[in-house]
Coordinates of C-alpha atoms and ligand atoms in Angstrom, one line a residue:
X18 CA -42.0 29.6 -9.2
X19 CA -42.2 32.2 -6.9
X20 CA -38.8 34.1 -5.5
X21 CA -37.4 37.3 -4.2
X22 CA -34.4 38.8 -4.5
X23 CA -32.7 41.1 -1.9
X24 CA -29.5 42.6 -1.4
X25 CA -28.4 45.9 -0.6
X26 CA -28.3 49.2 -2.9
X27 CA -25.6 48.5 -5.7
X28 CA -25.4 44.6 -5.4
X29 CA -27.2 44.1 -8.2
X30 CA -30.8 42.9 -7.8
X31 CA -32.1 44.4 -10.7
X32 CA -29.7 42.7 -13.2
X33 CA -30.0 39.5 -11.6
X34 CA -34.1 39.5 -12.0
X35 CA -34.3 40.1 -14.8
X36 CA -32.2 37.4 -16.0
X37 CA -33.8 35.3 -13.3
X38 CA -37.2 36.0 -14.6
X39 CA -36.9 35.2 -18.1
X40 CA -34.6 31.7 -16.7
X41 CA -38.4 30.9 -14.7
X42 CA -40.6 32.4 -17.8
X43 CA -41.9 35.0 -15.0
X44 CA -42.5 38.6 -14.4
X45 CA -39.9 40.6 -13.0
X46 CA -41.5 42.7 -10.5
X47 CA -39.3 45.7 -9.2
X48 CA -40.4 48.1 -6.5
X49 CA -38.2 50.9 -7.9
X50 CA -38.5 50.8 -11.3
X51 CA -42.5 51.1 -10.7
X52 CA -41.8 54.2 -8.4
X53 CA -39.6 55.4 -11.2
X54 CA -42.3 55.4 -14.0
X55 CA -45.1 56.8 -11.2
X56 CA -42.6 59.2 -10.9
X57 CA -42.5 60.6 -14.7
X58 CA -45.9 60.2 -15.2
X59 CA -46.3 62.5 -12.4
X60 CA -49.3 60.0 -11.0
X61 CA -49.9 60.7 -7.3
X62 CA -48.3 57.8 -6.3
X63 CA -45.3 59.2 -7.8
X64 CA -45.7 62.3 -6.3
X65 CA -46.4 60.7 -3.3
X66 CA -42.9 58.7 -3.3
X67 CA -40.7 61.2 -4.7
X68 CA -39.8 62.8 -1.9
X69 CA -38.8 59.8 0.1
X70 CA -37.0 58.5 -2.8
X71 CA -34.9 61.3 -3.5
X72 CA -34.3 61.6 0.3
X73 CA -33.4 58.1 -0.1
X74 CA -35.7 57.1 2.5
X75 CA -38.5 54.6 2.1
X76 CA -41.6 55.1 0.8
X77 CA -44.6 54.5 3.5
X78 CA -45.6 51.0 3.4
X79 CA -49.3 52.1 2.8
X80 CA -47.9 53.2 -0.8
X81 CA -46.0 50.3 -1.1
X82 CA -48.2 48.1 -0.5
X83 CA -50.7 49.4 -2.4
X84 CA -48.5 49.3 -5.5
X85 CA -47.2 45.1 -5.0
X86 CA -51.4 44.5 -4.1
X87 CA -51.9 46.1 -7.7
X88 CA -49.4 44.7 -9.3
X89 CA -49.8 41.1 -8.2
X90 CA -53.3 41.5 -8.8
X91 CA -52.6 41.5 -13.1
X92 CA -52.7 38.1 -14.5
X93 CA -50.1 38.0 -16.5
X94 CA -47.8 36.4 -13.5
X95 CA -48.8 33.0 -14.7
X96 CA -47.6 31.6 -11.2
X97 CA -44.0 32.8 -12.1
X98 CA -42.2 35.9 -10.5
X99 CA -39.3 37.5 -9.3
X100 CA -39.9 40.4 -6.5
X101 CA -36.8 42.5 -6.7
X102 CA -36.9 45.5 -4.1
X103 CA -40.0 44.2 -2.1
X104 CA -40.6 43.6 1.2
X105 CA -38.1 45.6 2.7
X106 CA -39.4 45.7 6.0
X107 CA -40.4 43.0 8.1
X108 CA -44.2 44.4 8.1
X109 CA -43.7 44.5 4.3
X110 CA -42.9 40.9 4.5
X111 CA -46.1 40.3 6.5
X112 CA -48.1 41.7 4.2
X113 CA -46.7 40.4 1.2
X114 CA -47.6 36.8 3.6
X115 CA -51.0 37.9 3.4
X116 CA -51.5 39.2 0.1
X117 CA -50.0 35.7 -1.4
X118 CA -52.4 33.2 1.0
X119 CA -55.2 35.5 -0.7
X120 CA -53.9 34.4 -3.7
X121 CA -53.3 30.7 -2.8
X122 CA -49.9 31.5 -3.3
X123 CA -46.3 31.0 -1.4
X124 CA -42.7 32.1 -2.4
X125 CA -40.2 29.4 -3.4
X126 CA -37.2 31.2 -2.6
X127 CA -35.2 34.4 -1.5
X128 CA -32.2 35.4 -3.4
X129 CA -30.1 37.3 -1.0
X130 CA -26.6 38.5 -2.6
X131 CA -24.0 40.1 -0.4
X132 CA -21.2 42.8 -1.6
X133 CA -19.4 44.3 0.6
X134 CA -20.2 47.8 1.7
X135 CA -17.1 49.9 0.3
X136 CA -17.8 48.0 -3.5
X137 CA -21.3 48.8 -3.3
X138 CA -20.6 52.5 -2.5
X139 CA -18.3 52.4 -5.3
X140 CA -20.6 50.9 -8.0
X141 CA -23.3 53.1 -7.1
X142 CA -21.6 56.5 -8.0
X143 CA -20.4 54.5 -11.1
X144 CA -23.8 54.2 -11.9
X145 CA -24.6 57.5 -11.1
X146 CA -22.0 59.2 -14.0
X147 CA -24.6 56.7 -16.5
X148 CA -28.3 56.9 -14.7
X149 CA -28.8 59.8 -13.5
X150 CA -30.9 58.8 -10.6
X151 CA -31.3 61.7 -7.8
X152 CA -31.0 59.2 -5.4
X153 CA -27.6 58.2 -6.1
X154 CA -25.2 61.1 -4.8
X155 CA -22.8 59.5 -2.2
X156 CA -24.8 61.0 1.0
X157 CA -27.7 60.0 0.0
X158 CA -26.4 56.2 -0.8
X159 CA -25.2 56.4 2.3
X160 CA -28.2 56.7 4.2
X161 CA -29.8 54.1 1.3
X162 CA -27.2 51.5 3.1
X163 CA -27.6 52.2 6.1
X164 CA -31.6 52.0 5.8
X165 CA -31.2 48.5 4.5
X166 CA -28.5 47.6 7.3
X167 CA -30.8 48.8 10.1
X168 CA -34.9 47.6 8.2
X169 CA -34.1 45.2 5.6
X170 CA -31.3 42.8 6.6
X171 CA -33.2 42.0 9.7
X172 CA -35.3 40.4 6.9
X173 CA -33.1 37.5 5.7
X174 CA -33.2 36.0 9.3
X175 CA -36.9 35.6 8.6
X176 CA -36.8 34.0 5.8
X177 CA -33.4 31.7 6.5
X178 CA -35.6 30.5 9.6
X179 CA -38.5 29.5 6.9
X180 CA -34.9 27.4 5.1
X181 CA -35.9 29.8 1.7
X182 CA -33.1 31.8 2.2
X183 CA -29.9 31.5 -0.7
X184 CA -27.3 33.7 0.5
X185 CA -24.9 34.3 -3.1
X186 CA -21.7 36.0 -3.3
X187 CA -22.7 38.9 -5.3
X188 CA -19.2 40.3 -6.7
X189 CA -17.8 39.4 -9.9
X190 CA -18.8 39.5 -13.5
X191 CA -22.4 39.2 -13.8
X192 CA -22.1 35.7 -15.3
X193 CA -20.7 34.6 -12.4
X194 CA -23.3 35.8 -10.0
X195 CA -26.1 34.6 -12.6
X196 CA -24.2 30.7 -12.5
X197 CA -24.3 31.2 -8.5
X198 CA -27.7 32.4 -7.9
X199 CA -28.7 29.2 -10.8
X200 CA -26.3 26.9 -8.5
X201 CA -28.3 27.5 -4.9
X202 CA -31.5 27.4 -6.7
X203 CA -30.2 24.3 -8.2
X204 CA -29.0 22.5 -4.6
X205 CA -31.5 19.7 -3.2
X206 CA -33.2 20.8 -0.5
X207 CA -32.1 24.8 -0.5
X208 CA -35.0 25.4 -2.1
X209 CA -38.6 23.3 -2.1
X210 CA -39.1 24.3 -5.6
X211 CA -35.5 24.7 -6.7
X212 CA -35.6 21.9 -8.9
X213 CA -37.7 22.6 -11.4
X214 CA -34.8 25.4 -12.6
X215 CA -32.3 22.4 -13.3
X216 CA -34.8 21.3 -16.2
Ligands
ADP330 P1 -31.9 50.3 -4.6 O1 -32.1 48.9 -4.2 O2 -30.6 50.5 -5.4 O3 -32.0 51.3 -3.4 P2 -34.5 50.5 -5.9 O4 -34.7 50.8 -7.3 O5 -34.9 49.1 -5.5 O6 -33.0 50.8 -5.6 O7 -35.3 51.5 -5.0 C1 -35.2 52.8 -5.1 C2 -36.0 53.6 -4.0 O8 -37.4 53.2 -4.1 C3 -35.6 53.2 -2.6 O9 -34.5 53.9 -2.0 C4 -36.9 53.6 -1.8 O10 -37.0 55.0 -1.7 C5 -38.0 53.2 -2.8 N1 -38.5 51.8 -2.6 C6 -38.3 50.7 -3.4 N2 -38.9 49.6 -2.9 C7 -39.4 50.0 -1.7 C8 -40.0 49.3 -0.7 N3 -40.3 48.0 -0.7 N4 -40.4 50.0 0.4 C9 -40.2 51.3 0.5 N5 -39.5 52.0 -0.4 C10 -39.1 51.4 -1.5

């Protein structure tokens, strides 16, 4: 089982997908975090993203895509993945079209959780007394949401028109939002491969 999971800054992707991808015995694939470690190992990829990142800006899709081609490329996806952070863009999503038909591939489903903006603003400068991230001062989350408002929720039109789309409430205890996303997933016909999760 293929699916992604999208959202905006603070909903709480990364959580989810990795509980989501050990639930589908699959790889959790995230964008960021693979930016992250670039960016410690001071690869040029990282050095290449770092400045976006911190600006909170995204990182050119020739990057990007670069890094998912890699990544899906490894074998150790055994047909089973979560893509948390990626595509972002519709031309991301294109690509990511491509790169899976090259694969004989398709995605399953798309995870999309909603939190409203003033929680998410919120959560994320929580996070930041913890993280540490540079990209998480409250300017700079700013312009985070509002890049995902403006290239990234154009998005889940895309994929509600291709009926993969599972729009989850994503506020309250983690649980929760774990037995919601498991729910959709679960619902006949939300999802054309949604059943096998109810085994
Ligand atoms: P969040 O969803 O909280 O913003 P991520 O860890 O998913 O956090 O991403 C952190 C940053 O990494 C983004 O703000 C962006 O700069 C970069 N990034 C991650 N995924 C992509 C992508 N698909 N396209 C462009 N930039 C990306």
């Amino acid at each position: 089982m293929r699916l992604l999971i999208m959202g905006p800054p603070g909903a709480g992707k990364g959580t989810q997908a990795i509980t989501l991808a050990r639930r589908i015995r699959g790889a959790h694939i995230s964008t960021g975090d693979i930016f992250r470690t670039h960016m410690r190992q001071q690869t040029s990829r990282g050095k290449s993203a770092r400045h976006y990142i911190d600006a909170g800006a995204y990182v050119p899709d020739e990057v990007t895509n670069a890094v998912i081609k890699d990544r899906l490329a490894k074998d150790d996806l055994r047909g089973a993945f979560v893509l948390d952070g990626y595509p972002r863009t519709v031309s991301q999503a294109h690509r990511l079209d491509s790169m899976l038909d090259q694969l004989g591939a398709q995605i399953d489903g798309v995870i999309a959780l909603a939190v409203d903006p003033a929680e998410l603003i919120g959560r994320l400068l929580k996070r930041a007394d913890t993280t540490h991230r540079t990209d998480d001062t409250e300017e700079v989350i700013r312009h985070r949401l509002d890049l995902y408002a403006s290239k990234t929720a154009p998005l889940l039109q895309v994929y509600r028109d291709r009926g993969l789309l599972h729009e989850v409430d994503g506020v309250g205890p983690v649980e929760e939002v774990t037995a919601r996303i498991d729910n959709s997933l679960a619902t006949p016909n939300s999802g054309r491969e949604a059943s096998r999760l109810c085994k």
